[in-house]
XYZ file of C-alpha atoms in Angstrom:
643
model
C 114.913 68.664 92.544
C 117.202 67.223 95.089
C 114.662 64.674 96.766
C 114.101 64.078 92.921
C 117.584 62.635 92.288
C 118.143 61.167 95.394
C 114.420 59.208 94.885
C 116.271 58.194 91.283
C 119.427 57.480 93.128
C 118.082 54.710 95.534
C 115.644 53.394 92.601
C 118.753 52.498 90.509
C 120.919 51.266 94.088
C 118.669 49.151 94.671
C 117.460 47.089 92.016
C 120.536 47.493 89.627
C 123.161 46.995 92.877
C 121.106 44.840 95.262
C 119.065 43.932 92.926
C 115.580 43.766 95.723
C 112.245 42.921 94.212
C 110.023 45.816 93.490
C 107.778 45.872 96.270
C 110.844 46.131 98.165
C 112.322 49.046 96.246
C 108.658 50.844 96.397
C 108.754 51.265 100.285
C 112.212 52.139 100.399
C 111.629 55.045 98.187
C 107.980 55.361 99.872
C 110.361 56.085 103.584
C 112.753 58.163 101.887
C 110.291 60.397 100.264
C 108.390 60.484 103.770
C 111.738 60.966 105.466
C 112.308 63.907 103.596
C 109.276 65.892 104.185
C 107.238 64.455 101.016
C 104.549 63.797 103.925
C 104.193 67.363 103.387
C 102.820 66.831 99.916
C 101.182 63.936 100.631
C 99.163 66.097 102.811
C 98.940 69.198 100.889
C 97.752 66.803 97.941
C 94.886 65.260 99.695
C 93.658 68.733 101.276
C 93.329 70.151 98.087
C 92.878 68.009 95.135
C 88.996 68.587 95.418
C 89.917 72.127 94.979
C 92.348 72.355 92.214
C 90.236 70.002 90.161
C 87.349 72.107 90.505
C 89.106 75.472 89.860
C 91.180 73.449 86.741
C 87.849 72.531 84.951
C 86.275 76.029 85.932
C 89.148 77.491 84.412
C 89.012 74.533 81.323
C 85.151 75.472 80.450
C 86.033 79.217 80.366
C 88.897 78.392 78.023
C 87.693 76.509 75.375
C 84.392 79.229 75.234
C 86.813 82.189 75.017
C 88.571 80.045 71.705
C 85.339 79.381 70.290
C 84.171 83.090 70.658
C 87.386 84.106 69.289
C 87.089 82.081 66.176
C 83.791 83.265 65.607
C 84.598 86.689 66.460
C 81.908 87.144 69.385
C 81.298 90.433 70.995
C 79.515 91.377 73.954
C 76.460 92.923 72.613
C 76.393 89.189 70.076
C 76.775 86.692 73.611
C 73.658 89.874 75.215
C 71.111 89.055 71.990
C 71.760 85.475 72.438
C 70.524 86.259 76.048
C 67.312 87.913 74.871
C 66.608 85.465 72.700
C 66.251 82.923 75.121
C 64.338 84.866 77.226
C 63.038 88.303 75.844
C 60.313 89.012 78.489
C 62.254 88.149 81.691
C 63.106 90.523 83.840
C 66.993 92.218 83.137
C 66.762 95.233 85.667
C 65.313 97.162 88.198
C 65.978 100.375 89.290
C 65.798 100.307 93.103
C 65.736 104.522 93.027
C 62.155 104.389 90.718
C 61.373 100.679 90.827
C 61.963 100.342 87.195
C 61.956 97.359 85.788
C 63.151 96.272 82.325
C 62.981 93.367 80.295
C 65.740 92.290 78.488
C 63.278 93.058 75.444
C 63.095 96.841 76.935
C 66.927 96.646 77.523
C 67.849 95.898 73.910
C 65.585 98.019 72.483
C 66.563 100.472 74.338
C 70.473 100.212 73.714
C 69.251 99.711 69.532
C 67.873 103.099 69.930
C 71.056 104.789 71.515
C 73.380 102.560 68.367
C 70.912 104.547 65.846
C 71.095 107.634 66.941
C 74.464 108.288 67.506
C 75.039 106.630 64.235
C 72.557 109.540 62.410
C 74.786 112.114 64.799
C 78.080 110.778 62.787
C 79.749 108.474 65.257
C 81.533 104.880 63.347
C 83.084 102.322 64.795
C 86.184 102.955 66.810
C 85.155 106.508 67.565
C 84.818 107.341 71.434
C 81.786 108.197 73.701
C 82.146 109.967 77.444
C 79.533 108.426 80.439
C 79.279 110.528 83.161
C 76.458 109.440 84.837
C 75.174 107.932 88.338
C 73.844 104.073 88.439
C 70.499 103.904 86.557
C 69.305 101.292 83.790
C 70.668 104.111 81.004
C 73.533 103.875 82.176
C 73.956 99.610 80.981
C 71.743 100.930 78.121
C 73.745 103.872 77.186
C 77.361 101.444 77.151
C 76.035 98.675 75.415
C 73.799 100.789 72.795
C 77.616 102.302 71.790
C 79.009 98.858 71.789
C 76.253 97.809 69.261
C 77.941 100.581 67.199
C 81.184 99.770 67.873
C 81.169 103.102 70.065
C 84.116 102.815 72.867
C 82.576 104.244 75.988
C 84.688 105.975 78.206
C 82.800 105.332 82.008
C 83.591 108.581 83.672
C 84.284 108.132 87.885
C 80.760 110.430 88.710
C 83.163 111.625 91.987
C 85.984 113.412 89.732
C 85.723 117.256 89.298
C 87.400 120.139 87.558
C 91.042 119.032 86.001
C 90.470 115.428 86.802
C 87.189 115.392 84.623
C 88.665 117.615 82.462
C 91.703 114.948 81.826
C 89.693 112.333 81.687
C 86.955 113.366 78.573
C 90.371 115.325 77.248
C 92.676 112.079 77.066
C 89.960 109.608 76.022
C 89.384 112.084 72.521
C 85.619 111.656 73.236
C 83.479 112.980 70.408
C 80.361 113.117 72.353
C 79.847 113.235 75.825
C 76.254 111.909 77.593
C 75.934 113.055 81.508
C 72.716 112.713 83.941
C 71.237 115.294 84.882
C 72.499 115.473 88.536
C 76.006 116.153 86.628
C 74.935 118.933 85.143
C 76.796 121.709 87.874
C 80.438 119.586 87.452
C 79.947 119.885 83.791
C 79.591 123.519 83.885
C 82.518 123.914 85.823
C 84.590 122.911 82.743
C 82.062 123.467 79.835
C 84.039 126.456 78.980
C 87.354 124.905 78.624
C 86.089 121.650 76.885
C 86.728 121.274 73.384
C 84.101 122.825 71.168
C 83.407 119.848 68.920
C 82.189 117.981 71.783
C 78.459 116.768 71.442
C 76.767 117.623 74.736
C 73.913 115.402 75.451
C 71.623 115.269 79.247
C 69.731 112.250 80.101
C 67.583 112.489 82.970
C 64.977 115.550 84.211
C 65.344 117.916 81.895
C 65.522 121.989 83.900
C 66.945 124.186 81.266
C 67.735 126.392 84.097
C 69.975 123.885 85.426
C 71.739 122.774 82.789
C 74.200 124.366 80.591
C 73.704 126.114 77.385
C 74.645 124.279 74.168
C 72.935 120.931 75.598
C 70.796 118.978 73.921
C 68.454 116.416 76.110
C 68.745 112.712 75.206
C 65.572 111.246 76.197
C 63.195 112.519 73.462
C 65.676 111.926 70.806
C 66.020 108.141 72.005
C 62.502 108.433 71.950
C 62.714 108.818 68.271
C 65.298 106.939 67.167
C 64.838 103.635 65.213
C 64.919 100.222 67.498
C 66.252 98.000 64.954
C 69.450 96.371 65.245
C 72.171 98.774 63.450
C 74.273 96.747 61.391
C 77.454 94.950 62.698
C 80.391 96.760 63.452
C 83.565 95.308 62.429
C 84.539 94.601 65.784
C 85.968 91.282 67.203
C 86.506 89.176 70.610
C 89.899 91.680 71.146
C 88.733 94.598 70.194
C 88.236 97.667 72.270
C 84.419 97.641 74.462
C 85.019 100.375 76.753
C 87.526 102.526 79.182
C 87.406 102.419 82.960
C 89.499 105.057 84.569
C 91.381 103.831 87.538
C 94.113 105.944 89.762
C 97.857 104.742 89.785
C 101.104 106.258 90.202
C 100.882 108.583 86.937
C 98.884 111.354 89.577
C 95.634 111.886 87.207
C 92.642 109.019 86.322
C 94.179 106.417 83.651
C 91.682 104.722 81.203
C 92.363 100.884 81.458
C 91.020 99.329 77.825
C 88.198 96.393 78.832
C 88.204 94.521 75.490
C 84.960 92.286 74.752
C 86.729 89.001 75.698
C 88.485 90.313 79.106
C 84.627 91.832 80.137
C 83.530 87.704 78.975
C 86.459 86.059 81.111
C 85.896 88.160 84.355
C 82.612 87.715 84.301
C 82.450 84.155 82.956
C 84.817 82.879 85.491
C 82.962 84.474 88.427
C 79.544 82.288 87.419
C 81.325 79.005 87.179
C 83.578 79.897 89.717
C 80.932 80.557 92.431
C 78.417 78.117 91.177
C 75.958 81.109 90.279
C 72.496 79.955 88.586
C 70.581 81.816 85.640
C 67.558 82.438 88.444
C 69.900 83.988 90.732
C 68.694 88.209 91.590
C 71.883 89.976 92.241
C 72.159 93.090 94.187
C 74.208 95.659 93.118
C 75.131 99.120 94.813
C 78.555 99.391 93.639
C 79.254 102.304 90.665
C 78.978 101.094 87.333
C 81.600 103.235 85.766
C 84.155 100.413 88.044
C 84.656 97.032 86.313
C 83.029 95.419 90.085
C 80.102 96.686 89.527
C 79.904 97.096 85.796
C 81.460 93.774 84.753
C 81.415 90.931 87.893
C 77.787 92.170 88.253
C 76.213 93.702 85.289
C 78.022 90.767 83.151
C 75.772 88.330 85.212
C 72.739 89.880 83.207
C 73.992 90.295 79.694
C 75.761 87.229 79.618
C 74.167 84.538 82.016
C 70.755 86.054 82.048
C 70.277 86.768 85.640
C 68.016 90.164 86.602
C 70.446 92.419 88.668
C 68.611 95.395 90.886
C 71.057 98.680 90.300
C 70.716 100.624 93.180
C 72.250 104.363 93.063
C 74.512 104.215 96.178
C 74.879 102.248 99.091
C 72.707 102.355 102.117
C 73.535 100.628 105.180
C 69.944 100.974 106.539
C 68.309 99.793 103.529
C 70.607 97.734 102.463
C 68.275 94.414 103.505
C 65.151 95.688 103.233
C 66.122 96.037 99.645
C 66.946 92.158 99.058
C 63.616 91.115 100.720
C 62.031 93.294 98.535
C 63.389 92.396 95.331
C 64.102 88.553 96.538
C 67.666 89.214 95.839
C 69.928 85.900 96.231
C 73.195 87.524 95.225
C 74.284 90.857 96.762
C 77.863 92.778 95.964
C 80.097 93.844 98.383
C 83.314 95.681 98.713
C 85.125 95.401 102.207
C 84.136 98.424 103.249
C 80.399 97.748 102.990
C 80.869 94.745 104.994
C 81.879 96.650 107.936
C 79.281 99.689 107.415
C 76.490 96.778 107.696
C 78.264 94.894 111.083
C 78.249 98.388 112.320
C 74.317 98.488 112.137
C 72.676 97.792 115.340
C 70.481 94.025 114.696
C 67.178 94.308 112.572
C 65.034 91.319 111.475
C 65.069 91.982 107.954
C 68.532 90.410 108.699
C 67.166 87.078 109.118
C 64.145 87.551 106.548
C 66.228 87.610 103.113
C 66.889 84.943 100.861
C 70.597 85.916 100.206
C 72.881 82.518 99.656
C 75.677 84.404 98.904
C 77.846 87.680 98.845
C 80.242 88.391 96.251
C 83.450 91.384 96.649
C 86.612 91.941 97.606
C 88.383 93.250 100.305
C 86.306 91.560 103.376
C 88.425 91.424 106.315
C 89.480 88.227 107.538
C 89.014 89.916 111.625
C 85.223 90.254 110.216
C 84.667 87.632 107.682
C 83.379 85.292 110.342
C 80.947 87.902 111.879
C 79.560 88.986 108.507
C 78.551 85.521 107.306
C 77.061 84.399 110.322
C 75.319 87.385 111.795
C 73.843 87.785 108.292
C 73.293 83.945 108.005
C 75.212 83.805 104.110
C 76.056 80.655 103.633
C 78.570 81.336 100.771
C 81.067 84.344 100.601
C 82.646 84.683 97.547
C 85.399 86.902 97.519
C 87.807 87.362 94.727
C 90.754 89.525 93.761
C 91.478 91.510 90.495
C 92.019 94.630 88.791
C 89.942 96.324 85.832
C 93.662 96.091 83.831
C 95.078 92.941 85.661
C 95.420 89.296 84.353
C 95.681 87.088 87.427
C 92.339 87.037 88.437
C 91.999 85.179 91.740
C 88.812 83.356 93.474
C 88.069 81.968 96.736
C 86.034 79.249 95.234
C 85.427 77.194 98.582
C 85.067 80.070 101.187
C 88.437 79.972 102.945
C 88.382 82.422 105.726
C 90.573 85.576 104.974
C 91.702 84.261 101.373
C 91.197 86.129 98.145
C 92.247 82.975 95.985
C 93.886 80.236 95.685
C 96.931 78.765 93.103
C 97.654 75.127 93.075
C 100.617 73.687 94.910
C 100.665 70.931 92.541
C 99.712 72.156 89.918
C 100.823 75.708 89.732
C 101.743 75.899 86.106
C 98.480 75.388 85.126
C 97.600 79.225 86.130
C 100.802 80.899 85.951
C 100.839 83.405 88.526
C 103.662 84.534 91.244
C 104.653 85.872 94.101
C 107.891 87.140 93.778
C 110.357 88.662 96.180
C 110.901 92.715 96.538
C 112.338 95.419 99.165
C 110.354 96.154 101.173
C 111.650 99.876 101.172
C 111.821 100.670 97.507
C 109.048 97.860 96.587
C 111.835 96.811 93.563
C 111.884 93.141 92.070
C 114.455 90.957 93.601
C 116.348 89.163 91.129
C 118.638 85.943 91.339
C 122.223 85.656 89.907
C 120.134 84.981 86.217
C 118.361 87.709 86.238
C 115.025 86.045 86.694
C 112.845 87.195 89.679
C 112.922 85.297 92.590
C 109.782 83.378 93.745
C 108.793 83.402 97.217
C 107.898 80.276 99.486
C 104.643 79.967 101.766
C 104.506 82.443 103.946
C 107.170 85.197 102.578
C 105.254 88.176 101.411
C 105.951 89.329 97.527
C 103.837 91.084 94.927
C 101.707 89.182 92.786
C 102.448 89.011 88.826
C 101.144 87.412 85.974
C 102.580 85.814 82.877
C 101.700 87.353 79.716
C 100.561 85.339 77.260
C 99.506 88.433 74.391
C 97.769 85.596 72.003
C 95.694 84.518 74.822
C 92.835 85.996 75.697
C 92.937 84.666 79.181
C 96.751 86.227 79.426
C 96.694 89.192 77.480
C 97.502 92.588 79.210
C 95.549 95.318 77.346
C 97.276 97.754 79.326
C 95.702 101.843 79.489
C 95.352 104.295 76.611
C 98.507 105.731 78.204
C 101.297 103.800 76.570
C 103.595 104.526 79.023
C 101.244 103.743 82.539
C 101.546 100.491 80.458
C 105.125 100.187 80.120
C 104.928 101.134 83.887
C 103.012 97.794 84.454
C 105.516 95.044 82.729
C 108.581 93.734 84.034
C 111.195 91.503 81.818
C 112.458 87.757 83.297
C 110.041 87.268 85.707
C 108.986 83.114 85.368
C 112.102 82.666 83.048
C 114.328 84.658 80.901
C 112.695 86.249 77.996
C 109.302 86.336 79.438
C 107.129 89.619 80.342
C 104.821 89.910 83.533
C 102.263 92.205 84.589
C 102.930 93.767 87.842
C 99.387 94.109 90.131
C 101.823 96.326 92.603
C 99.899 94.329 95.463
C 101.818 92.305 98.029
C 100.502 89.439 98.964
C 100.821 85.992 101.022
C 100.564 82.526 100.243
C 100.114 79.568 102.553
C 100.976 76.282 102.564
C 98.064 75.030 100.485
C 97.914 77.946 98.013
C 95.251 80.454 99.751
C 96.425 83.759 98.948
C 95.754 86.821 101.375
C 95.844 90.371 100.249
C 98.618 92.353 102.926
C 99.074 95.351 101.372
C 98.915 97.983 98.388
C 102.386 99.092 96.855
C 103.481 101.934 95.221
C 101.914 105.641 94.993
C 98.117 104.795 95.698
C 96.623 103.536 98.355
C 92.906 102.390 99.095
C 89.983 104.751 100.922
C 86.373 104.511 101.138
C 86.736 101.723 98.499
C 88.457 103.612 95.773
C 92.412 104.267 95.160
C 93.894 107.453 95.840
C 96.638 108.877 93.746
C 98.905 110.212 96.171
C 100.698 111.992 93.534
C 97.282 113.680 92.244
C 96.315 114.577 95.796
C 99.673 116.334 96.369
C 99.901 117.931 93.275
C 96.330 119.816 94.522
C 97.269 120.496 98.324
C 100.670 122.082 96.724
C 98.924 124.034 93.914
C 96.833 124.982 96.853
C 99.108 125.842 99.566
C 101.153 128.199 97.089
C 103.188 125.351 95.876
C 104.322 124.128 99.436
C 106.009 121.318 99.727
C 103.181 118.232 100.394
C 103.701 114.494 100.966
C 100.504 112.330 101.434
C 100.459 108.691 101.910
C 97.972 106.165 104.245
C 97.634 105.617 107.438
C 96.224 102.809 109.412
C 93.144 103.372 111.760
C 91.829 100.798 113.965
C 88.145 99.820 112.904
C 88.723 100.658 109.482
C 89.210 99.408 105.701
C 91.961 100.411 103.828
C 94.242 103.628 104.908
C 93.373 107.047 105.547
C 94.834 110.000 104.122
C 97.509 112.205 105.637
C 99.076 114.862 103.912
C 102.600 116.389 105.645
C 102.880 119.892 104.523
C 106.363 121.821 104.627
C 104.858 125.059 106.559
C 107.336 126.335 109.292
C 104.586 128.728 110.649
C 101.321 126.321 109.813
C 99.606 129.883 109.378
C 96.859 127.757 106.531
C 93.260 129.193 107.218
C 92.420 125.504 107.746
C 88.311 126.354 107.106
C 88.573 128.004 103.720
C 91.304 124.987 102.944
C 88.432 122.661 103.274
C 86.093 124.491 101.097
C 89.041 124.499 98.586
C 89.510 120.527 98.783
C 85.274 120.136 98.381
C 85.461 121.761 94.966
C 89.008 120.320 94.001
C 88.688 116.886 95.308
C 86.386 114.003 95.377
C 85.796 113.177 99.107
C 87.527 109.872 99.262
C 90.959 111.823 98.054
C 90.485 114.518 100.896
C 93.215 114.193 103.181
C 91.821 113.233 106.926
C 95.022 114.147 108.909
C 97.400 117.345 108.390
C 100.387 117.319 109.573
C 102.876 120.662 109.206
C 106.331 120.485 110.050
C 109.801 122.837 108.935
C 110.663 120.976 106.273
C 110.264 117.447 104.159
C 113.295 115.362 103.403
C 114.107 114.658 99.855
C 116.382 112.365 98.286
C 118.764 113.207 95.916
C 117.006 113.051 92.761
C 114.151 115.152 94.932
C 111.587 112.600 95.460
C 110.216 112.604 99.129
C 110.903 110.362 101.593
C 107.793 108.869 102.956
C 108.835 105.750 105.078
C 109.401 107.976 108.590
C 106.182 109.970 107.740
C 104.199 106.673 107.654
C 105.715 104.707 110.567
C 104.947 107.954 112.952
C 101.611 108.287 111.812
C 99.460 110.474 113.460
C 100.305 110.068 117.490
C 100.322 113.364 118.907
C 102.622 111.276 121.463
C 104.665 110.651 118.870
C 104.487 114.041 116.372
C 105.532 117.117 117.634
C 104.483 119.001 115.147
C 101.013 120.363 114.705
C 98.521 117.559 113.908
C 94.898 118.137 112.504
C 92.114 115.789 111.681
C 88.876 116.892 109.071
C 86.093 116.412 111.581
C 82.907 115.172 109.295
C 80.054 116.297 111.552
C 82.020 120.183 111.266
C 83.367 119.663 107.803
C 86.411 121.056 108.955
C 90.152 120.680 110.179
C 90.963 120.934 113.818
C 93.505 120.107 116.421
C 94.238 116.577 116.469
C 95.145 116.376 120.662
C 95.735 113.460 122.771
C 91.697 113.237 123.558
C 90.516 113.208 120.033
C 93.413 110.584 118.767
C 92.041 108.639 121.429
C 87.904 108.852 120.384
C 89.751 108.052 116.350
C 91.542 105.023 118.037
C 88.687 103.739 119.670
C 86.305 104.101 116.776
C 84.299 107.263 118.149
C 85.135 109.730 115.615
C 83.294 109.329 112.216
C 86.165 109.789 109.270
């Protein structure tokens, strides 16, 4: 604003006063705004127009589709039949596990059949349906057959046992729950505590001696059902399509609400984004009950018409045999994946694959280089975003280490922030208004987003929870009055408006590609350590993605029969929430309103140089705790000890 008036100043000096000629005045405010650093602009400007022009009319074309399908009151399973109708007998999916293939004929038909019979069980619009089921082509047909009802599915995380699963179908007031087969012993864990009215239903192979009493089995009654299109639901472009549970700082799984036009805009802007193409063959090993999976990839098909192969779970050693076999052009990675395939000694299916590009988040900027070209992908497309979030970020022109971009000249256009916070407490800092403070290039802040609640590209749905919402808004953030969400990730922003992911705030932290609840996790190890004290939190290790578990455990004697603790945490906890490091000291500090302090605990990590208290590591080849010494921290720092 400063070189602003003084650019004004000399304009009006110098023609008014000394009344030069214009071309004249034009270089003397051409030096001056040089002088001053505008060559910084001037450079910034040329670097990226190409960029923000492309990203502005990506973000344009998305735009006016969303208003049109909001004036026509579009839904996802409307924009899927427009998909089969331009090309019934193409090929939707394919089922790496069987090789199943199904057209997007076989697909609707399929999902028709699932609408009709749940409406001849009793379900109506608006009423809620549990998923609990591993990757398979049910599981898109099971979702989107409920959407044709106006069914809410609630996509159950197929790693979450006992009270977890319990909360989750509890919270989400399913009416009918549908699980695979290979579910069946976690559902008979809680069958007995589960609320009666709840409709039971197993899709899969069908062992009566395996599954629970009181089931039904889903197959031969889809078999049965009617394949004509139910009538439509009175649902809209903002109205409810499904629940994805995601950990945060509330301890137990929160159901985010996906609403038909945020599934359209995530993965709408991820097509014209990344310049996908309707003959593209994505590859997708990710979980479908997680919107990266579900929604970035799975929206391909139902939206763009692209086939997607759903493979069950990752394999690093088939991971490229698979795309040669299914021509795949597209595969899906999270950053953790990226590393599990670098650590793969060289094959030449590596070479043989017609992959152009790979599409995540997370990917390492120490590896990005190394994936790409050992792999020979010519594009990587990573992105950043939350299931819940609405400043959605992408890396549109493959800028090393960056998970997205916000114009320097332009920056209004997408209104998105980083603003300042401590460091310590991970609070907003505010100016002498009241209004957050942004930060400048190179000054780590958390990244929020303006919301907008009567746009569909701005709108913050928020969780089931009313307060985990509340949880995720903060007042005066642009400008007085406003509301923001809060992504609680810090990030940093360069000169030219990459943005790089540094680091994950609050009570979670990331593992084995999913968030862990630290509050859940201690809740657990304190239920099971006879209500000991327990603080867990993450922990770097070289070589790895994300931050490992440690839990410190108040235990003056550390007399824990560490084996039968591990069999405990199997049944209790999914394996990415299993604490890898135990620590047990005297006592934990507290602060005066009793919350633990953490900030120590982290910065001494697990050192045995450092920690004189009595360290333990979960050894995976034993599947159980023992003595973390000086020779085994050095096999974990030197990447020789599988965690």
């Amino acid at each position: 604003m400063l070189l602003g008036a003084s650019l004004v100043g000399v304009l009006l000096f110098s023609k008014l006063v000394l009344k030069l000629p214009w071309i004249q005045v034009g270089f003397s405010l051409l030096f001056l705004y040089l002088g001053s650093g505008g060559w910084r602009f001037v450079r910034i400007f040329v670097k990226t127009i190409r960029r923000d022009i492309f990203g502005g009319l990506v973000l344009l074309k998305v735009k006016v589709k969303v208003r049109r399908y909001l004036r026509e009151q579009r839904t996802v399973p409307i924009l899927f039949a427009s998909t089969v109708q331009r090309h019934p007998d193409k090929t939707a999916l394919i089922f790496e596990g069987t090789d199943t293939r199904w057209t997007f004929r076989q697909l609707d038909d399929y999902s028709s059949s699932v609408a009709n019979f749940l409406k001849a069980r009793g379900l109506a619009s608006g009423d809620v349906a549990a998923l609990f089921m591993e990757n398979r082509n049910e599981f898109v047909g099971l979702w989107l057959g409920m959407a044709k009802l106006g069914v809410e599915a609630a996509l159950i995380n197929t790693n979450l046992r006992r009270d977890a699963l319990r909360h989750c179908l509890t919270t989400s007031q399913a009416r009918v729950l549908v699980f695979g087969s290979e579910m069946a012993p976690a559902i008979s864990e809680i069958q007995a505590s589960l609320d009666p009215s709840l409709s039971l239903f197993c899709s899969g192979p069908w062992e009566p001696s395996t599954v629970p009493a009181g089931m039904e089995h889903l197959d031969p009654l889809l078999e049965d059902a009617p394949k004509h299109l139910p009538s439509r639901p009175n649902k809209g472009f903002t109205d409810k399509l499904f629940y994805i549970y995601t950990s945060g700082t509330t301890g137990l799984p929160k159901a985010a609400i996906v609403v038909h036009s945020r599934y359209y805009r995530m993965a709408a802007l991820v097509y014209y984004g990344f310049r996908m193409r309707p003959d593209d063959i994505v590859y997708d090993c990710l979980p479908l009950y997680h919107s990266a999976g579900n929604i970035v990839g799975m929206g391909q098909c139902l939206l763009h018409g692209m086939t997607v192969v759903i493979r069950k779970k990752f394999s690093a050693s088939r991971f490229w045999d698979d795309c040669i076999k299914y021509n795949c052009t597209i595969v899906q990675y999270i950053g953790e994946l990226c590393r599990y395939l670098l650590n793969q000694p060289p094959r030449e299916a590596e070479h043989q694959h017609r992959v152009r590009m790979a599409l995540g988040n997370g990917l390492r900027q120490s590896i990005w280089t190394d994936f790409s070209s050992r792999f020979h992908i010519p594009q990587v497309a990573e992105f950043y975003g939350a299931t819940e979030c609405n400043c959605s970020l992408g890396n549109f022109d493959s800028q090393v280490g960056a998970c997205g971009f916000n114009s320097r000249i332009l920056s209004f256009v997408y209104p998105i922030r980083l603003v300042r916070v401590n460091e310590d407490t991970m609070e907003l800092i505010r100016g002498p208004n009241g209004v957050c403070l942004p930060c400048q290039p190179g000054e780590p802040g958390q990244l929020v987003g303006r919301i907008i609640q009567q746009d569909p590209l701005r709108r913050f749905d928020g969780y089931l929870n009313q307060g985990a919402s509340n949880k995720k808004i903060a007042k005066d953030v642009f400008q007085k009055g406003d509301q923001a969400y809060l992504t609680g990730d810090v990030l940093v922003m360069d000169e030219l408006g990459y943005l790089y992911f540094r680091d994950r705030t609050g009570d979670t932290f990331r593992w084995k590609g999913e968030n862990v609840s630290t509050t859940e996790v201690e809740g657990t190890l304190s239920r099971l350590l006879d209500m000991a004290d327990v603080a867990v939190y993450g922990v770097e290790v070289p070589g790895t993605e994300g931050r490992a578990g440690m839990a410190a455990v108040a235990s003056p004697a550390g007399n824990c029969d560490l084996e039968h603790f591990a069999q405990l945490l199997e049944k209790e906890l999914p394996l990415y929430a299993r604490p890898i490091f135990l620590r047990f000291l005297p006592e934990l500090h507290k602060t005066g309103t009793f919350k633990l302090q953490k900030t120590e605990l982290r910065k001494e990590g697990f050192d045995p140089a450092v920690v004189k208290d009595l360290l333990f590591y979960l050894d995976a080849r034993k599947g159980r705790y023992v003595p973390l010494d000086q020779e085994a921290y050095t096999r974990i720092q030197a990447g020789e000890e599988k965690l």
